[in-house]
Short mmCIF file of C-alpha atoms in Angstrom, two decimals:
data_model
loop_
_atom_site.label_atom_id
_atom_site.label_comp_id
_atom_site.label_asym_id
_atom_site.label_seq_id
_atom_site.Cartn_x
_atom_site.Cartn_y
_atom_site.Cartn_z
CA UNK A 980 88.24 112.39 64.54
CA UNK A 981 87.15 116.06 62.61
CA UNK A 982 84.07 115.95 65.57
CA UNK A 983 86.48 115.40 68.40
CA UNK A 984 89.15 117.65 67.40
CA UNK A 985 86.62 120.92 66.07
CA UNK A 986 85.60 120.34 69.69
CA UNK A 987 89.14 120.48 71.56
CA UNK A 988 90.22 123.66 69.84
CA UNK A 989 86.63 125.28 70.52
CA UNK A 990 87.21 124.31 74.32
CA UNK A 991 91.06 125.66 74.19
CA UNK A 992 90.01 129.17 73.33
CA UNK A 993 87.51 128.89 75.98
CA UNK A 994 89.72 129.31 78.77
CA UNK A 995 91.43 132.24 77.67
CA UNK A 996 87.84 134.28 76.70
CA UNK A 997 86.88 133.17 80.32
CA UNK A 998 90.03 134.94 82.12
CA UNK A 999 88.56 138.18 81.21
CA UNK A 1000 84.67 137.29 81.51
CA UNK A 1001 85.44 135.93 85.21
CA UNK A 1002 86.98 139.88 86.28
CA UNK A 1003 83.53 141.05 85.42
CA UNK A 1004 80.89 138.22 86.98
CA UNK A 1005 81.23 134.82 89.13
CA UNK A 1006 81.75 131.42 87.50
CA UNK A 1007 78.64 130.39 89.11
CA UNK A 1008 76.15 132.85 87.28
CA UNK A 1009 78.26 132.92 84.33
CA UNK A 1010 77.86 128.47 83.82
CA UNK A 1011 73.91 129.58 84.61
CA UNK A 1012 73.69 131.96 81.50
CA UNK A 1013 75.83 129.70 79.33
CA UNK A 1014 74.22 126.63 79.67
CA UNK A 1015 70.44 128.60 79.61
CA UNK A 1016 71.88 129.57 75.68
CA UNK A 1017 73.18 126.22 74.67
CA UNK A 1018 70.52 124.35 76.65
CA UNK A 1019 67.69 126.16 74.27
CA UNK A 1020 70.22 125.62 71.10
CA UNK A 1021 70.10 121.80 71.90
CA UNK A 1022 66.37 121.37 72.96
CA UNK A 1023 65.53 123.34 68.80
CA UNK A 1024 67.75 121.01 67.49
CA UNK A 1025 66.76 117.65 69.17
CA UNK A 1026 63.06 118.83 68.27
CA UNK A 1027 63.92 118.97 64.71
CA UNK A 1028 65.89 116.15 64.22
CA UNK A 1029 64.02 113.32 66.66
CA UNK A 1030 60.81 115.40 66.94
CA UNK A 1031 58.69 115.15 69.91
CA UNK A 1032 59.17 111.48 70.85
CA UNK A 1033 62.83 112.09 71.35
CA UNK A 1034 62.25 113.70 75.06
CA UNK A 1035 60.90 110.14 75.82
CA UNK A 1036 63.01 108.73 78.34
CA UNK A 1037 63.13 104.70 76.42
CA UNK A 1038 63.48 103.32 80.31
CA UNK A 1039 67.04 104.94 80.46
CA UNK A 1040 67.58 106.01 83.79
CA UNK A 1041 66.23 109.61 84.09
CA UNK A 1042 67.92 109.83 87.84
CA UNK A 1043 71.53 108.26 86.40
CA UNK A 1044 70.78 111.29 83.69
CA UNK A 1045 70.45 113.98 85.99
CA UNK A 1046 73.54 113.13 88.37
CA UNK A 1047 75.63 112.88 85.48
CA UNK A 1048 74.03 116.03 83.71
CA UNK A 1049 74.95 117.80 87.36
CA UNK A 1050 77.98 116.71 87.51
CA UNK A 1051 79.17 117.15 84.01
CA UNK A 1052 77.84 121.24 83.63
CA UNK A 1053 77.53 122.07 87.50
CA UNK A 1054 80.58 120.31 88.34
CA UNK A 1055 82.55 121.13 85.35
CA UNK A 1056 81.55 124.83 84.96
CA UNK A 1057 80.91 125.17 88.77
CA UNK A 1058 84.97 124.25 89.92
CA UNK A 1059 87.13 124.57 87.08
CA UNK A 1060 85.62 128.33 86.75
CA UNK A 1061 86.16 129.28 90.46
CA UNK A 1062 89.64 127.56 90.17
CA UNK A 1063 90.26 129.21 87.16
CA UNK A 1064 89.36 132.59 88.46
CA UNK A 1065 91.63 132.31 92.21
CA UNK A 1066 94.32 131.15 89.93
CA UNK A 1067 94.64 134.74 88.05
CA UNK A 1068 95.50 135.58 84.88
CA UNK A 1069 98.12 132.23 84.37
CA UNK A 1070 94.41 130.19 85.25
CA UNK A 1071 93.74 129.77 81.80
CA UNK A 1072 97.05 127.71 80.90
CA UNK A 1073 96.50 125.98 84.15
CA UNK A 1074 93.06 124.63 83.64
CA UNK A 1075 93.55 123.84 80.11
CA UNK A 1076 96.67 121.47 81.06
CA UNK A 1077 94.48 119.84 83.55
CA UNK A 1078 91.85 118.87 80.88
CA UNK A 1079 95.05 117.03 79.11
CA UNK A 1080 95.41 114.51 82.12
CA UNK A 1081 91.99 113.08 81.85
CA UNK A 1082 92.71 110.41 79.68
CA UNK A 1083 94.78 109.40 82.73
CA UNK A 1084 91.63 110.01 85.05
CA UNK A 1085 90.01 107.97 83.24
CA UNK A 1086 92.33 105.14 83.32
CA UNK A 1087 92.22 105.80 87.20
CA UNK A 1088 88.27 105.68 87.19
CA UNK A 1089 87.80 102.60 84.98
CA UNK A 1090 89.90 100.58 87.37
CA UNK A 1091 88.49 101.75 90.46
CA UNK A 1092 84.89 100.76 88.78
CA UNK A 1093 86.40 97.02 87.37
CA UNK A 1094 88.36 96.56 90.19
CA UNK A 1095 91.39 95.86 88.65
CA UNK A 1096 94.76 97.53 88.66
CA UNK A 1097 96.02 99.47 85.51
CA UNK A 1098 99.11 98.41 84.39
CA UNK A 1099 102.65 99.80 86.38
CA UNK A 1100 103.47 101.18 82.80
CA UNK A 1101 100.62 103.51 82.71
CA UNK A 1102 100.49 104.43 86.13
CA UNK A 1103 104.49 105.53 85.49
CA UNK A 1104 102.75 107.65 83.01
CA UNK A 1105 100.22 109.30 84.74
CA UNK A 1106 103.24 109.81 87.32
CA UNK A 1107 104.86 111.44 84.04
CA UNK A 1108 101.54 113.59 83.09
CA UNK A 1109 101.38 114.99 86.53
CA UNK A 1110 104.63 116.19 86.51
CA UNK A 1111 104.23 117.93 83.41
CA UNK A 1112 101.19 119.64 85.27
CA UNK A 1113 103.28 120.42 87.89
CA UNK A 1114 105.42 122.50 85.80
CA UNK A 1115 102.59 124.01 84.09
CA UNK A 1116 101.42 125.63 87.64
CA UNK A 1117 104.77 126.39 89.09
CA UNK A 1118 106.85 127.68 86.06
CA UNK A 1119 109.27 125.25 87.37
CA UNK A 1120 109.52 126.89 90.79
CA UNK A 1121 108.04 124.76 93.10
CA UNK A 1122 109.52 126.23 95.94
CA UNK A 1123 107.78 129.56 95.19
CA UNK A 1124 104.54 127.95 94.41
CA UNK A 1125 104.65 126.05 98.07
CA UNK A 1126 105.13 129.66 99.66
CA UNK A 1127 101.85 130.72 98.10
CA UNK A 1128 99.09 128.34 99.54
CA UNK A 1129 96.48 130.33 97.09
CA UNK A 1130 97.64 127.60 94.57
CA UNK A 1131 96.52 124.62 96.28
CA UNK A 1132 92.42 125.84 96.60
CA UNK A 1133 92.48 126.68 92.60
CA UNK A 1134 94.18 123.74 91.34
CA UNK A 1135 92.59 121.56 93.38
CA UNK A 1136 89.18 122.97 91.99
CA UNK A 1137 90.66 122.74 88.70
CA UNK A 1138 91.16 118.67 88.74
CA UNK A 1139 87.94 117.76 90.50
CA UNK A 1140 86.22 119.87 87.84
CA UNK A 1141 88.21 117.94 84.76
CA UNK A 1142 87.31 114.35 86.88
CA UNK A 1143 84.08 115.75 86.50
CA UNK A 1144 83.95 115.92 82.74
CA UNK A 1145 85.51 111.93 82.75
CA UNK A 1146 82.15 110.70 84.77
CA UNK A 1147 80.47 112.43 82.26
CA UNK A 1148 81.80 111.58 78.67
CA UNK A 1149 82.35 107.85 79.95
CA UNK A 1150 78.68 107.70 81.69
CA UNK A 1151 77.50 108.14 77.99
CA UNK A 1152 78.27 104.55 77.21
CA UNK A 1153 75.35 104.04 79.74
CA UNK A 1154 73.15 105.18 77.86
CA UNK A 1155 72.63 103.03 74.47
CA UNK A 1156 69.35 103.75 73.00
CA UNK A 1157 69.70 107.35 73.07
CA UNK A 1158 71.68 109.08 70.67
CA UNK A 1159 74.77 111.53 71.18
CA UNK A 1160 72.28 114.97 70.37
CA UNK A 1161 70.19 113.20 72.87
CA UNK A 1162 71.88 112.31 75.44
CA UNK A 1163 73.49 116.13 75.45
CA UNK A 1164 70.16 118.02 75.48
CA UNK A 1165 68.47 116.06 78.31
CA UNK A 1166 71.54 115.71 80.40
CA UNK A 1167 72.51 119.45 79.84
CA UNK A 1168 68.65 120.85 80.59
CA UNK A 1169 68.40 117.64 83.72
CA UNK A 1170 72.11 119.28 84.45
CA UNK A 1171 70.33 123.03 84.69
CA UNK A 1172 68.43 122.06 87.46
CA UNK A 1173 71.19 121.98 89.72
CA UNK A 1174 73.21 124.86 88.17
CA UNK A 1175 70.32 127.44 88.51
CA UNK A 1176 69.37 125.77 92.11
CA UNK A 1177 73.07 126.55 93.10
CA UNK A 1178 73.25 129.51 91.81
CA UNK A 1179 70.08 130.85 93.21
CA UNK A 1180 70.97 129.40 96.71
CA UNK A 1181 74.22 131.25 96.30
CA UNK A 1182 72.52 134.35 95.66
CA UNK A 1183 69.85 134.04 98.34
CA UNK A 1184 73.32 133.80 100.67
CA UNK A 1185 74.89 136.62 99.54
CA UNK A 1186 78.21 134.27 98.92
CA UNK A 1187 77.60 135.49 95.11
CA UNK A 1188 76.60 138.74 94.33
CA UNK A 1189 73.37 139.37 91.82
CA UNK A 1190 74.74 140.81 88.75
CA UNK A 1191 73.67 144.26 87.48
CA UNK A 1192 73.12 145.37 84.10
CA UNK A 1193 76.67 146.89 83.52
CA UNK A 1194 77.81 143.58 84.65
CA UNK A 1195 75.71 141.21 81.87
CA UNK A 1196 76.66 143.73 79.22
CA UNK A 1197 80.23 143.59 80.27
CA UNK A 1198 80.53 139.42 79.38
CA UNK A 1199 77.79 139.39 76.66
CA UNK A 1200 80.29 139.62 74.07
CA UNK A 1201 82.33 136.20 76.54
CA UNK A 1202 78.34 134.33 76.39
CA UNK A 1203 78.02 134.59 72.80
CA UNK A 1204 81.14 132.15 72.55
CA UNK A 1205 80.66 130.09 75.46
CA UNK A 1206 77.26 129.35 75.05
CA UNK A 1207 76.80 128.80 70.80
CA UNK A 1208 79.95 127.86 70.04
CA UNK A 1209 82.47 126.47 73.36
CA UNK A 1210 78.72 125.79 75.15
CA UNK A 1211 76.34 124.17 72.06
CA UNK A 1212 78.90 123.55 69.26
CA UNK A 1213 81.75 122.19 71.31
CA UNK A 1214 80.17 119.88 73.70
CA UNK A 1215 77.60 118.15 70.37
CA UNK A 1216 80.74 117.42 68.72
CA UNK A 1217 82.14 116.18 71.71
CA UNK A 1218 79.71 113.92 72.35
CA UNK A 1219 79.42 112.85 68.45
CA UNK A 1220 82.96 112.02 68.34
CA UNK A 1221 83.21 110.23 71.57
CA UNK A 1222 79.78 108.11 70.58
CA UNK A 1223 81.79 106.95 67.25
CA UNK A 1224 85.31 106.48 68.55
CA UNK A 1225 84.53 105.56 72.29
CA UNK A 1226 85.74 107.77 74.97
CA UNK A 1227 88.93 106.00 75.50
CA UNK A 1228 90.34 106.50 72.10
CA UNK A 1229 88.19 110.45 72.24
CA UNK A 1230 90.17 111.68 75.43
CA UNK A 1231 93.06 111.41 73.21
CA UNK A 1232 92.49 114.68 71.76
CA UNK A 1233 92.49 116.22 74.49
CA UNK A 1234 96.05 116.96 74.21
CA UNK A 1235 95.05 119.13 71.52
CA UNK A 1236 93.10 121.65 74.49
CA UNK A 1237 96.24 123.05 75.83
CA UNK A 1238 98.11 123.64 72.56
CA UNK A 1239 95.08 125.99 71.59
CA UNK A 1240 94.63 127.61 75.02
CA UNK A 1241 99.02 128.44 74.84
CA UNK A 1242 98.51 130.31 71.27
CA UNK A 1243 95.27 132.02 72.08
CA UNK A 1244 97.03 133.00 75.57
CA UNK A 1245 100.23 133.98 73.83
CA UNK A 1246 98.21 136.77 71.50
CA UNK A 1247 96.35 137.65 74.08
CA UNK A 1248 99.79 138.95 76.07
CA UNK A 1249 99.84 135.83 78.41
CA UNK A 1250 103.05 134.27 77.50
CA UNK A 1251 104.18 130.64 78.56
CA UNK A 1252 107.22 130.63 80.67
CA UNK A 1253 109.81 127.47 79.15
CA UNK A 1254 109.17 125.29 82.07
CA UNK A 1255 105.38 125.68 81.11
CA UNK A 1256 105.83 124.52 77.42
CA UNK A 1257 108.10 121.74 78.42
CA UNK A 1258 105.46 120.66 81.14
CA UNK A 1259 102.50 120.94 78.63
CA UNK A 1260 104.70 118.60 76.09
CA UNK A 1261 105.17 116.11 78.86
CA UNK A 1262 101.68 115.78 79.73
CA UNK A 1263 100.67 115.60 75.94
CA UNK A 1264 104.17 112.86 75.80
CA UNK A 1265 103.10 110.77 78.48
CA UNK A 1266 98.96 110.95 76.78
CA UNK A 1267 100.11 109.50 73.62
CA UNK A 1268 102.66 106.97 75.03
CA UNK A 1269 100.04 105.90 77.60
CA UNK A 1270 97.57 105.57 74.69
CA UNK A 1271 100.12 102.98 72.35
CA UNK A 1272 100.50 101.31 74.83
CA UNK A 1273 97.37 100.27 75.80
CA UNK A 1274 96.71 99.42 72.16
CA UNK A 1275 99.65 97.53 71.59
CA UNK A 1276 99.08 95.61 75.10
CA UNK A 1277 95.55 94.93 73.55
CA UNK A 1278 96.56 93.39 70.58
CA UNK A 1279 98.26 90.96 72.13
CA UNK A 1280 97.20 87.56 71.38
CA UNK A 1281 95.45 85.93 74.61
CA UNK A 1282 97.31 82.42 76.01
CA UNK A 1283 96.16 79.48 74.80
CA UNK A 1284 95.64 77.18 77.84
CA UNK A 1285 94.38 74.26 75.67
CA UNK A 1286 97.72 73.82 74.09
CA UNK A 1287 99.31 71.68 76.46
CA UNK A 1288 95.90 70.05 77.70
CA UNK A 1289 96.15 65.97 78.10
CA UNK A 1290 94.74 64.32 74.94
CA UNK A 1291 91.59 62.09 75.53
CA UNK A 1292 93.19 59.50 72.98
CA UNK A 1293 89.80 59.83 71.14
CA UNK A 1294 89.79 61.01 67.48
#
């Protein structure tokens, strides 16, 4: 529980140090240099604490590794950045009250995989959570935010980059003989390959510009707490607390993301409007409801179809 929510509250100040580090360089190059620092933070550590055998694959799926690796740091970084960034200087409390509605992706993505249809309960939930992000985005004017079709590129950005981070933390279950400091360093350096492929390709197209000196010093003070501490810190206690609790009962604190990313905002001049603070307390409502539910509905004891069964008249 201490592992998954140190790790919530390090990823809710992230948002707000990235509003400013995005006015200076692209999301693109930025998730490059980030994940270049933490990447090298994990690979010391795994050395030390597995040694050299640890970078042994143990017939785990390398491939399965790399796709989730991409899409958890190049998808994550790669569309919740560039939403983020077209979403302006309210991006920070939007993205952070998208990363509280996926415990509900989740529940979407484990029934698509099982075939089988989540409960109408917790789907009126998710209904619920959404509409809580809905007033997150629009202050509670919707009619102002459907006059201003800038909205609907950066949020949608925003949500497929938080389904990203679901495939992720839930395709760790896949992988059983490797630990949680394991399974983080190879999927985050396997993950690099794509980031710095993108990025380069980017580049080479001019859709991205090639930063200049002024430009790395400007967000070098933004990289030392995304990479160490939102980039390495955040994301091995993520992955700790997720590998003892399970991810289903882990997403849970991610209703403690947006409460962090509303206070940093707030002292950094960014102020919630009410219909944003209501919104974020019916997403984080509608998480914790969904959440009892699903455990109470668990405990249930199963039918016993043997009760009434036909005796055999034998002894």
């Amino acid at each position: 529980m201490l592992f998954c929510v140190v790790a919530t509250v390090l990823m809710g100040i992230m948002f707000p140090v990235m509003t400013d580090a995005l006015t200076h360089i692209d999301p693109f190059t930025f998730t490059s240099l980030r994940y270049l620092v933490a990447g090298t933070a994990f690979l010391a550590l795994l050395r030390i604490k597995e040694g050299p055998r640890a970078f042994r694959p143990n017939k785990e799926p390398i491939a399965l590794a790399w796709l989730l690796g991409s899409i958890g740091f190049c998808g994550f970084g790669s569309f919740v950045f560039l939403g983020q960034q077209l979403a302006g200087p309210d991006g920070a409390l939007t993205a952070s009250i998208m990363m509280a509605t996926q415990p509900m992706m989740g529940l979407l993505v484990n029934a698509l995989v099982r075939r089988s249809k989540p409960p109408v309960i917790s789907l009126l939930f998710i209904v619920m959570s959404f509409a809580g992000v809905a007033l997150v985005v629009t202050k509670g004017d919707i009619a102002a935010a459907l006059r201003e079709p800038q909205h609907y590129s950066a949020n949608a950005l925003i949500v497929v980059g938080a389904l990203c981070w679901v495939i992720y933390t839930f395709g760790a279950l896949r992988f059983k003989t490797w630990s949680a400091l394991k399974y983080t360093t190879l999927t985050t350096w396997l993950g690099l390959t794509t980031i710095l492929g993108l990025n380069a390709l980017l580049c080479a197209w001019r859709v991205v510009p090639v930063p200049n000196m002024a430009e790395l010093r400007a967000v070098a003070p933004h990289l030392l707490y995304m990479g160490p501490v939102a980039g390495f810190v955040a994301i091995l206690f993520w992955n700790v607390g997720n590998r003892i609790l399970t991810p289903l009962n882990g997403v849970l604190f991610m209703d403690v993301l947006p409460v962090t990313t509303f206070i940093v905002s707030s002292l950094t001049g960014t102020v919630p409007a009410r219909a944003q603070i209501v919104g974020a307390c019916m997403t984080g409502a509608a998480l914790i409801f969904n959440n009892l539910y699903l455990r109470r509905r668990n405990r249930r004891p199963p039918t016993n179809r043997t009760a009434h069964a036909p005796s055999s008249g034998r002894p």
